[in-house]
PDB file of C-alpha atoms in Angstrom:
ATOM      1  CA  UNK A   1       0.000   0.000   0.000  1.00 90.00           C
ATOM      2  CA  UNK A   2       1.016   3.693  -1.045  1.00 97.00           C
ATOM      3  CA  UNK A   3       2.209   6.276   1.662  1.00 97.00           C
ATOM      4  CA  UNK A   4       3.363  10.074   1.921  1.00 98.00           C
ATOM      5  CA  UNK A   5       6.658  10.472   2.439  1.00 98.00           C
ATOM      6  CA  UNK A   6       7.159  14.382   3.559  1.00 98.00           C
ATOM      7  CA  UNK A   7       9.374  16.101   1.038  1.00 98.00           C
ATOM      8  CA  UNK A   8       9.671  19.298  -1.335  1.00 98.00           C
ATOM      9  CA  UNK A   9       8.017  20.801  -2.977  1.00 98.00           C
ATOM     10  CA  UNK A  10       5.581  18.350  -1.345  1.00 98.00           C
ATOM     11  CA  UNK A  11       4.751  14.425  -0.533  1.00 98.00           C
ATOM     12  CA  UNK A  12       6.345  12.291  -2.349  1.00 98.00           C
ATOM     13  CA  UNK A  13       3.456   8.966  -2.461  1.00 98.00           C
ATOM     14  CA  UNK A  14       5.263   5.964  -2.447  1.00 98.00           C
ATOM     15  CA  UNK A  15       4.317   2.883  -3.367  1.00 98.00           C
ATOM     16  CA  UNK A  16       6.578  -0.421  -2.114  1.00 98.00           C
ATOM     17  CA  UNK A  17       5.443  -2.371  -4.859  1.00 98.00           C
ATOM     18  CA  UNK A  18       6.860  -0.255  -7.520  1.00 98.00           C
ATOM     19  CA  UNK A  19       9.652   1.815  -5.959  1.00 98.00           C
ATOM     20  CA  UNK A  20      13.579   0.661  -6.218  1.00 98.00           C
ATOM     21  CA  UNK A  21      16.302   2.379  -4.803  1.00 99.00           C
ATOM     22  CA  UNK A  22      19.135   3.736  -6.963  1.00 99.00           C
ATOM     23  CA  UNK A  23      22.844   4.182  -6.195  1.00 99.00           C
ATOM     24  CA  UNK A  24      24.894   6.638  -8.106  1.00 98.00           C
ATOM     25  CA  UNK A  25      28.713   5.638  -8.623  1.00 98.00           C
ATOM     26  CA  UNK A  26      29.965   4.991  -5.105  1.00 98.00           C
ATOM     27  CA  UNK A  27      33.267   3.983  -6.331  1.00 98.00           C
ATOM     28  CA  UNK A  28      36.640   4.044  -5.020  1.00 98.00           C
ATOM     29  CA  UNK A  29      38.031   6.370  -7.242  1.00 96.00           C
ATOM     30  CA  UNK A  30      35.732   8.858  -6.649  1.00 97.00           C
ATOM     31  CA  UNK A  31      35.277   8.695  -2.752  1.00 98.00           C
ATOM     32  CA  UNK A  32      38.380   7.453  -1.164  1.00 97.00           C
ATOM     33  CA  UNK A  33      41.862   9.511  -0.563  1.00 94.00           C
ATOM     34  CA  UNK A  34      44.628   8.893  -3.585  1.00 91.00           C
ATOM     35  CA  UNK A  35      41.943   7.750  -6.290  1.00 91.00           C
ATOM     36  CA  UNK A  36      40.763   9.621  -9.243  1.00 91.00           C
ATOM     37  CA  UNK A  37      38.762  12.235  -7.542  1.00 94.00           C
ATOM     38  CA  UNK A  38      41.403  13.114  -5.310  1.00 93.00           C
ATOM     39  CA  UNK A  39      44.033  13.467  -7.946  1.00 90.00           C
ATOM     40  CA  UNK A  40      41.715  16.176  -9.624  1.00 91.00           C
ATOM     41  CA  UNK A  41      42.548  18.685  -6.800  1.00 94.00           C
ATOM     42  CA  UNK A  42      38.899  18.106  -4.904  1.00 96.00           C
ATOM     43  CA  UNK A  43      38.099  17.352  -1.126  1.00 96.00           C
ATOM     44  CA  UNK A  44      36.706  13.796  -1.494  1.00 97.00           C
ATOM     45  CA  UNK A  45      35.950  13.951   2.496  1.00 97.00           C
ATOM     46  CA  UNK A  46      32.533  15.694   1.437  1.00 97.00           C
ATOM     47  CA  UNK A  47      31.668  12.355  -0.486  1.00 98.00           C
ATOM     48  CA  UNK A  48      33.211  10.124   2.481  1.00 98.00           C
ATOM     49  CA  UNK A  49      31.043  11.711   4.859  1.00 98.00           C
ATOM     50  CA  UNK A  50      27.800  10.645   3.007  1.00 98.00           C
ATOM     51  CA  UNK A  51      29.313   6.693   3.187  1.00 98.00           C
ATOM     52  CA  UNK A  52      27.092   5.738   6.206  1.00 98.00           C
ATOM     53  CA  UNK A  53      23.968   7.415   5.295  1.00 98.00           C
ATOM     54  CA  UNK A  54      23.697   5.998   1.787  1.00 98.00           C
ATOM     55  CA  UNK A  55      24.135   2.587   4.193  1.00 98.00           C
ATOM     56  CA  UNK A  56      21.646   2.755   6.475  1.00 98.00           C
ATOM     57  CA  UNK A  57      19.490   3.944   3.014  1.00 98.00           C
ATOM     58  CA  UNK A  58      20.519   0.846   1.514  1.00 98.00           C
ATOM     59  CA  UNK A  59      19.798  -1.248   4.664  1.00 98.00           C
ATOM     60  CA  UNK A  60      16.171   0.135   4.832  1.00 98.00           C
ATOM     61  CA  UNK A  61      15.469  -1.176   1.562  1.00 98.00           C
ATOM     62  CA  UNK A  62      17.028  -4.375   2.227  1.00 98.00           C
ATOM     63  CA  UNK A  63      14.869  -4.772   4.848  1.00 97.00           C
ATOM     64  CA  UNK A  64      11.709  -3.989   3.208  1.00 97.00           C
ATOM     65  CA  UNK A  65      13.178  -6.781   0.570  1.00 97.00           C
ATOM     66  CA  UNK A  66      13.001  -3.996  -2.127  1.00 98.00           C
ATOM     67  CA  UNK A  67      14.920  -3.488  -5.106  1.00 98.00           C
ATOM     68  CA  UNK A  68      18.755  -2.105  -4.717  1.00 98.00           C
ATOM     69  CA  UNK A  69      20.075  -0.734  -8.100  1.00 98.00           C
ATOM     70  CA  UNK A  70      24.348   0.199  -7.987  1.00 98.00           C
ATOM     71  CA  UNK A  71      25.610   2.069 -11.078  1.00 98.00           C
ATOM     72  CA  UNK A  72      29.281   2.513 -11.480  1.00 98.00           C
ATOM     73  CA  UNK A  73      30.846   5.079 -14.073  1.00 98.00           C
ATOM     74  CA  UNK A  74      33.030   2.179 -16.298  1.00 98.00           C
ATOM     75  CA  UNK A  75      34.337   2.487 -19.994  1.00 97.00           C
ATOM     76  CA  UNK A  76      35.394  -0.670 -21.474  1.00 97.00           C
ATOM     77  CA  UNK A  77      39.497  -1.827 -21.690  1.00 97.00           C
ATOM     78  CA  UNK A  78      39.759  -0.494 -25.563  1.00 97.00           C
ATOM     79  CA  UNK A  79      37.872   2.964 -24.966  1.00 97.00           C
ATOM     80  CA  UNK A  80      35.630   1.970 -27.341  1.00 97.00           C
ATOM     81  CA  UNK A  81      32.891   3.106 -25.519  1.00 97.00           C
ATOM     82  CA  UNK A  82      34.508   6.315 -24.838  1.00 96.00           C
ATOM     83  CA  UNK A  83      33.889   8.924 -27.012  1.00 95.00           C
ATOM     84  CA  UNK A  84      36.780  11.970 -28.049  1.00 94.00           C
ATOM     85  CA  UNK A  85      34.883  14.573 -26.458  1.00 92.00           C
ATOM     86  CA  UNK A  86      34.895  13.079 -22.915  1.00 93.00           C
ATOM     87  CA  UNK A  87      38.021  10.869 -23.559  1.00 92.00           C
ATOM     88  CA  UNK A  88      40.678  14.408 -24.275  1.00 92.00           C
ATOM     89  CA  UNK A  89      39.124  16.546 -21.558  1.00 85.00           C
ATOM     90  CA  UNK A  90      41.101  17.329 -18.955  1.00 84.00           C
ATOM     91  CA  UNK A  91      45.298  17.108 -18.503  1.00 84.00           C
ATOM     92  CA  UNK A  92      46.938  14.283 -19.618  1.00 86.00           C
ATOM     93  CA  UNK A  93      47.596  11.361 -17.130  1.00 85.00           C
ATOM     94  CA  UNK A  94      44.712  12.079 -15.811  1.00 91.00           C
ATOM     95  CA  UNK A  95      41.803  11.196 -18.538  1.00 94.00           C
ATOM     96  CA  UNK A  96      40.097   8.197 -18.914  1.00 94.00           C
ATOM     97  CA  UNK A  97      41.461   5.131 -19.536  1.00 96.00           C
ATOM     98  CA  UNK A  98      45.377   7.404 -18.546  1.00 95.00           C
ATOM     99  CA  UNK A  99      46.845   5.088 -15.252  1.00 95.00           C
ATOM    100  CA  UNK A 100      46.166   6.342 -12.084  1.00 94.00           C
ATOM    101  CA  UNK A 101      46.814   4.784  -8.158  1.00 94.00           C
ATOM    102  CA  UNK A 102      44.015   2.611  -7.999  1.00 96.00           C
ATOM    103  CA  UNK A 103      44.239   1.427 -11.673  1.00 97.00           C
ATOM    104  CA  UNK A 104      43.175   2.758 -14.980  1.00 97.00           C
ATOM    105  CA  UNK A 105      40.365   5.558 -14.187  1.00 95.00           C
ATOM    106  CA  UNK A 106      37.111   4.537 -14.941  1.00 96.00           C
ATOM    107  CA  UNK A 107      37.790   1.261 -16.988  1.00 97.00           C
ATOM    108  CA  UNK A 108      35.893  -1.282 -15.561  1.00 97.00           C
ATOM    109  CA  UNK A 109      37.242  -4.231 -13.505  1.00 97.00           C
ATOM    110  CA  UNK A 110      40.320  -1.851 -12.512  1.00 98.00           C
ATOM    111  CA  UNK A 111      40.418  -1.308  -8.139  1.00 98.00           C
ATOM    112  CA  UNK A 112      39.505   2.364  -8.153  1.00 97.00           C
ATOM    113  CA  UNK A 113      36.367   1.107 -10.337  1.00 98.00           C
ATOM    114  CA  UNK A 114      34.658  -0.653  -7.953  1.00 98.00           C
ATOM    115  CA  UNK A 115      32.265   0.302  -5.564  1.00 98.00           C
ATOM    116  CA  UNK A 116      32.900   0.637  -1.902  1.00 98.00           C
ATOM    117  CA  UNK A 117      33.430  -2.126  -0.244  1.00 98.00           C
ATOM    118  CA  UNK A 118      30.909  -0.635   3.006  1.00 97.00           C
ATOM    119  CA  UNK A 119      28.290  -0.313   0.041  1.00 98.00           C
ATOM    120  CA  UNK A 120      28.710  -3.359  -1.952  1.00 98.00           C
ATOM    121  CA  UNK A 121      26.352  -4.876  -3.530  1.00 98.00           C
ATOM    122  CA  UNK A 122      24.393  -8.591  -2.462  1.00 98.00           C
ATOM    123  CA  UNK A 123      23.734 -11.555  -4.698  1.00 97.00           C
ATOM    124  CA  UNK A 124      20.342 -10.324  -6.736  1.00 96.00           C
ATOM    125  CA  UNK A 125      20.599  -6.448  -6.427  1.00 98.00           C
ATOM    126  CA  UNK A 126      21.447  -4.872  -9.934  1.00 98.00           C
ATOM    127  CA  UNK A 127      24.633  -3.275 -11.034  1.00 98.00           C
ATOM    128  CA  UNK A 128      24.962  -1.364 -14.015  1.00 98.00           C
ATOM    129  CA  UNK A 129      28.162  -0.012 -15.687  1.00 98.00           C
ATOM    130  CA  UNK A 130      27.274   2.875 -17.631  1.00 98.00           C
ATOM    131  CA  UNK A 131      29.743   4.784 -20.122  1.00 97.00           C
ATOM    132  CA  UNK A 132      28.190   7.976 -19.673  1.00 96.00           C
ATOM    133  CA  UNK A 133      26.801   9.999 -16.674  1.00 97.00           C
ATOM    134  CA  UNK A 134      23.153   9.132 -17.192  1.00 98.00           C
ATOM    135  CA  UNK A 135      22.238   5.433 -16.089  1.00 98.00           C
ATOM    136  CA  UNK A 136      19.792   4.878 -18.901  1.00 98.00           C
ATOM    137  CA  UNK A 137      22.359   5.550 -21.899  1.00 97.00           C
ATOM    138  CA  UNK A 138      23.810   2.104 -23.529  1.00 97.00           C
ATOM    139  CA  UNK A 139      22.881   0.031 -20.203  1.00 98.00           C
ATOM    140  CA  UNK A 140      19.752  -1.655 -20.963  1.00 97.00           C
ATOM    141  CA  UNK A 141      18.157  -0.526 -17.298  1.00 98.00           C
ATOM    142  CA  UNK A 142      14.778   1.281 -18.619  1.00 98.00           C
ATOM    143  CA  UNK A 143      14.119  -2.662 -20.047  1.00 98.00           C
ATOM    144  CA  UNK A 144      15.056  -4.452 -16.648  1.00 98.00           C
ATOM    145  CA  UNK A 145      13.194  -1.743 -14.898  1.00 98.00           C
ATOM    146  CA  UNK A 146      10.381  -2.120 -16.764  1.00 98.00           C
ATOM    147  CA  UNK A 147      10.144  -5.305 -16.528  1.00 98.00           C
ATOM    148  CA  UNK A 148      10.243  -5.667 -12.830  1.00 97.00           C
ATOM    149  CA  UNK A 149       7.128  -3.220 -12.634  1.00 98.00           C
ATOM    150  CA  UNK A 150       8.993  -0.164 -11.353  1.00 98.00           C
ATOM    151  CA  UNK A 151       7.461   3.175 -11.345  1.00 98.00           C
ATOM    152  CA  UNK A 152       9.092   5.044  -8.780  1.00 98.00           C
ATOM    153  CA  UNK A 153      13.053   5.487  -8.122  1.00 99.00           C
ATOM    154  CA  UNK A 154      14.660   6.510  -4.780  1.00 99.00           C
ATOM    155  CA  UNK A 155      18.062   8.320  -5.582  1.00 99.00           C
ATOM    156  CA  UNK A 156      21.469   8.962  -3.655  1.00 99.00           C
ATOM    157  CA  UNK A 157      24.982   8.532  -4.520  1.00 98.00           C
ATOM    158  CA  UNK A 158      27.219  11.004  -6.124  1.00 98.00           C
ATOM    159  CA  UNK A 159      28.172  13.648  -7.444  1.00 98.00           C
ATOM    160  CA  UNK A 160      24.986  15.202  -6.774  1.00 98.00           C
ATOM    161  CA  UNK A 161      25.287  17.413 -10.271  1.00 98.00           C
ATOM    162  CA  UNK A 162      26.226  15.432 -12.688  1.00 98.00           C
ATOM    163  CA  UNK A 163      25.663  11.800 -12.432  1.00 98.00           C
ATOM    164  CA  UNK A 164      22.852  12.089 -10.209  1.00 98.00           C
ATOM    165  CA  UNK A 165      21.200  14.887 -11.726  1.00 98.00           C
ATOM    166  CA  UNK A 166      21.753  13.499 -15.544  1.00 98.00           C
ATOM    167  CA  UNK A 167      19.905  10.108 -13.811  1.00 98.00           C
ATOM    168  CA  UNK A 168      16.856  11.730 -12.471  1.00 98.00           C
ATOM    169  CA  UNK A 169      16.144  13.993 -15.853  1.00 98.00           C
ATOM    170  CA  UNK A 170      16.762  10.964 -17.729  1.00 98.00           C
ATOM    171  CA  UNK A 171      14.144   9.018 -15.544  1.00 98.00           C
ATOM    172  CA  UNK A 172      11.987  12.077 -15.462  1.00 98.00           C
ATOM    173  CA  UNK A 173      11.542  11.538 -18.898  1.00 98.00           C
ATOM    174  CA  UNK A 174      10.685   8.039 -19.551  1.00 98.00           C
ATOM    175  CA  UNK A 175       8.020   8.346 -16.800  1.00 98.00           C
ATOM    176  CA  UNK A 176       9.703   7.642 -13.479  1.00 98.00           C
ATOM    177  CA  UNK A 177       8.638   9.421 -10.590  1.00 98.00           C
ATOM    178  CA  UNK A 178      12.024  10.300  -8.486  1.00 98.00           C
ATOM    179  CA  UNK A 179      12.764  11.003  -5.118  1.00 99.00           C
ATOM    180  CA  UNK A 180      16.076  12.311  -4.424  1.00 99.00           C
ATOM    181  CA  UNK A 181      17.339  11.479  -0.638  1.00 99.00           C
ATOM    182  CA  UNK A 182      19.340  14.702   0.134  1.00 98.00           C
ATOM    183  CA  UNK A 183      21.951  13.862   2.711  1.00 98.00           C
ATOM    184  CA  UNK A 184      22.678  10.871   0.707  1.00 99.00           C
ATOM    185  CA  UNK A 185      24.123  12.590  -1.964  1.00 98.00           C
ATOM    186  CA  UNK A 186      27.004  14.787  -2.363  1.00 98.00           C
ATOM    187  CA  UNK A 187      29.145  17.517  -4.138  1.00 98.00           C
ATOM    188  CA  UNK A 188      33.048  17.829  -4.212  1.00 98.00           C
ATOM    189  CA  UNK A 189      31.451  21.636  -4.589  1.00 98.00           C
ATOM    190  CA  UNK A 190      28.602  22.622  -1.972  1.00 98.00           C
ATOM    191  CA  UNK A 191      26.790  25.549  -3.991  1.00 98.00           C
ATOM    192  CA  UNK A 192      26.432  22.483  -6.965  1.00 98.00           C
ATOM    193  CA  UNK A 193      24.525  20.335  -4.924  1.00 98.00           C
ATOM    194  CA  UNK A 194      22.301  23.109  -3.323  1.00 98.00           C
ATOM    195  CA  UNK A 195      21.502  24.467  -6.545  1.00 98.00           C
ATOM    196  CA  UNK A 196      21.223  20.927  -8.686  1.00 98.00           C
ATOM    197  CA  UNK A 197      18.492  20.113  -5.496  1.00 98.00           C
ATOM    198  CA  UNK A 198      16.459  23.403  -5.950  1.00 98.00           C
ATOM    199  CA  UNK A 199      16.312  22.684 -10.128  1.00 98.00           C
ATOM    200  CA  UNK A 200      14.862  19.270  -9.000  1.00 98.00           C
ATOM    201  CA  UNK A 201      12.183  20.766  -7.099  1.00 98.00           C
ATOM    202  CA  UNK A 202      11.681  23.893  -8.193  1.00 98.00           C
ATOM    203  CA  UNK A 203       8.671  24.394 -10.610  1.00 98.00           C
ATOM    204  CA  UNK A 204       6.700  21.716  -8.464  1.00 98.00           C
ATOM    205  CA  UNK A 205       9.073  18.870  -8.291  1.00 98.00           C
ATOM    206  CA  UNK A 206       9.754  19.567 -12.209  1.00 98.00           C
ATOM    207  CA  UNK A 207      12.506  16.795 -12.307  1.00 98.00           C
ATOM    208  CA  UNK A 208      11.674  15.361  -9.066  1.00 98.00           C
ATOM    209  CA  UNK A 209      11.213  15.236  -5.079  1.00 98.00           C
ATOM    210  CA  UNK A 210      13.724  15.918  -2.178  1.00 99.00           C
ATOM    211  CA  UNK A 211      13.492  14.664   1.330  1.00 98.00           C
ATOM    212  CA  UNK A 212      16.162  13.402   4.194  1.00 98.00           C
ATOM    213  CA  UNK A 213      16.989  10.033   4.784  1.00 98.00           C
ATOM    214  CA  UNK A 214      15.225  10.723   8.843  1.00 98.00           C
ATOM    215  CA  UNK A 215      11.698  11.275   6.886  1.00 98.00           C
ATOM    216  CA  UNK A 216      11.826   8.792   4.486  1.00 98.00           C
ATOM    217  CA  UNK A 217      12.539   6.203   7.719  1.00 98.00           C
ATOM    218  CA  UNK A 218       9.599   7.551   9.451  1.00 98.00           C
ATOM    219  CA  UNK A 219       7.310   7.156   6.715  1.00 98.00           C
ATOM    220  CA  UNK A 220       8.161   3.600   6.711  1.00 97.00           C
ATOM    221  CA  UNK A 221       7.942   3.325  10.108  1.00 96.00           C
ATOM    222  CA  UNK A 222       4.598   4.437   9.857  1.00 95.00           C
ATOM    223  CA  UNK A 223       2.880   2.732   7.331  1.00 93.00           C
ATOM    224  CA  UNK A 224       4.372  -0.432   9.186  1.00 82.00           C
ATOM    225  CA  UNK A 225       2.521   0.702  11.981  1.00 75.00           C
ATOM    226  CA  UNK A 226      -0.895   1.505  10.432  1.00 69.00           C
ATOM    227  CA  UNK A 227      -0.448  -2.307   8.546  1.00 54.00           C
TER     228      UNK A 227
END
């Protein structure tokens, strides 16, 4: 059975029979000190900090036996996947595919690829490498979604304005109704993730919804409760 879950621009109503959760790229390379992220110049302790909320998210759905989706950010060995324009940017020996301390940086299978090991995934939950910052492009997911019956995504993971943010519009538009758990998701730049939340609600929830992890808990508590 449905159930508000208090958020903004106002409740989200979520429905256990058609709701998974989605991870955004909790990878190594991203979050921990000396990986990709890090190299780049940016303070990855603003991701590390989110590490045991977007746990206990994941462990409320787990309990609830609902769906877990994990995307990771992962090109392929030969690049092929890897177009010029997002291959060349940056400075060399640091680009994609270029070597870096936990491996080559974002090719899949290499250390700083994989996701956390505090976050990893269980036998049956989904994982999807995607070669570009949406989780829809070139992975198949809308199908497997689909299939399953799922309406309704729960987000977190990072970085809050780019791969999370290109996931939710991408949703958006092939139908999903999104609800974006805000201190489980995360900026190496604060004013990015305050400003990529208020495009996601602003024009009534015009991408999606926005609530804390504490509410969304609640409302489950709740409509345990009232069972």
């Amino acid at each position: 059975m449905a159930f508000p879950v208090p958020a903004r621009p106002y409740d989200f109503n979520l429905d256990p029979s058609k709701v998974a959760l989605v991870v955004i790229d909790m990878q190594r390379d991203f979050i921990e000190p000396g990986g990709f992220g890090d190299a780049l110049g940016n303070d990855v302790s603003r991701l590390t900090k989110i590490v045991p909320t977007v746990a206990a998210l994941i462990g409320l759905f787990r309990r609830h036996g609902l769906p877990v989706v994990h995307t990771r950010e992962a090109h392929r060995p030969d690049l092929s996947d890897c177009p010029p324009a997002k291959r060349l940017r940056g400075r060399p020996g640091l680009r994609i595919g270029d070597e870096g301390a936990m491996g080559r940086i974002l090719v899949a299978g290499e250390p700083g690829n994989q996701i956390l090991a505090e976050l990893a995934p269980e036998t049956g939950e989904i994982v999807v490498d995607k070669p570009g910052k949406g989780m829809f492009w070139a992975t198949g997911l809308h199908e497997v979604l689909s299939e399953r019956g799922i309406a309704q995504l729960v987000f977190a993971g990072v970085t809050t304005e780019v791969c999370v943010q290109t996931s939710m519009r991408e949703a958006n538009d092939r139908g999903y109704e999104c609800l974006l758990i805000e201190d489980a998701t995360e900026s190496y730049f604060p004013e990015f993730k305050a400003g990529a939340i208020e495009m996601i609600v602003a024009q009534g929830g015009i991408v999606g919804w926005a609530t804390p992890l504490s509410a969304l808990q609640t409302a489950f508590e709740e409509a345990r409760a009232d069972v």
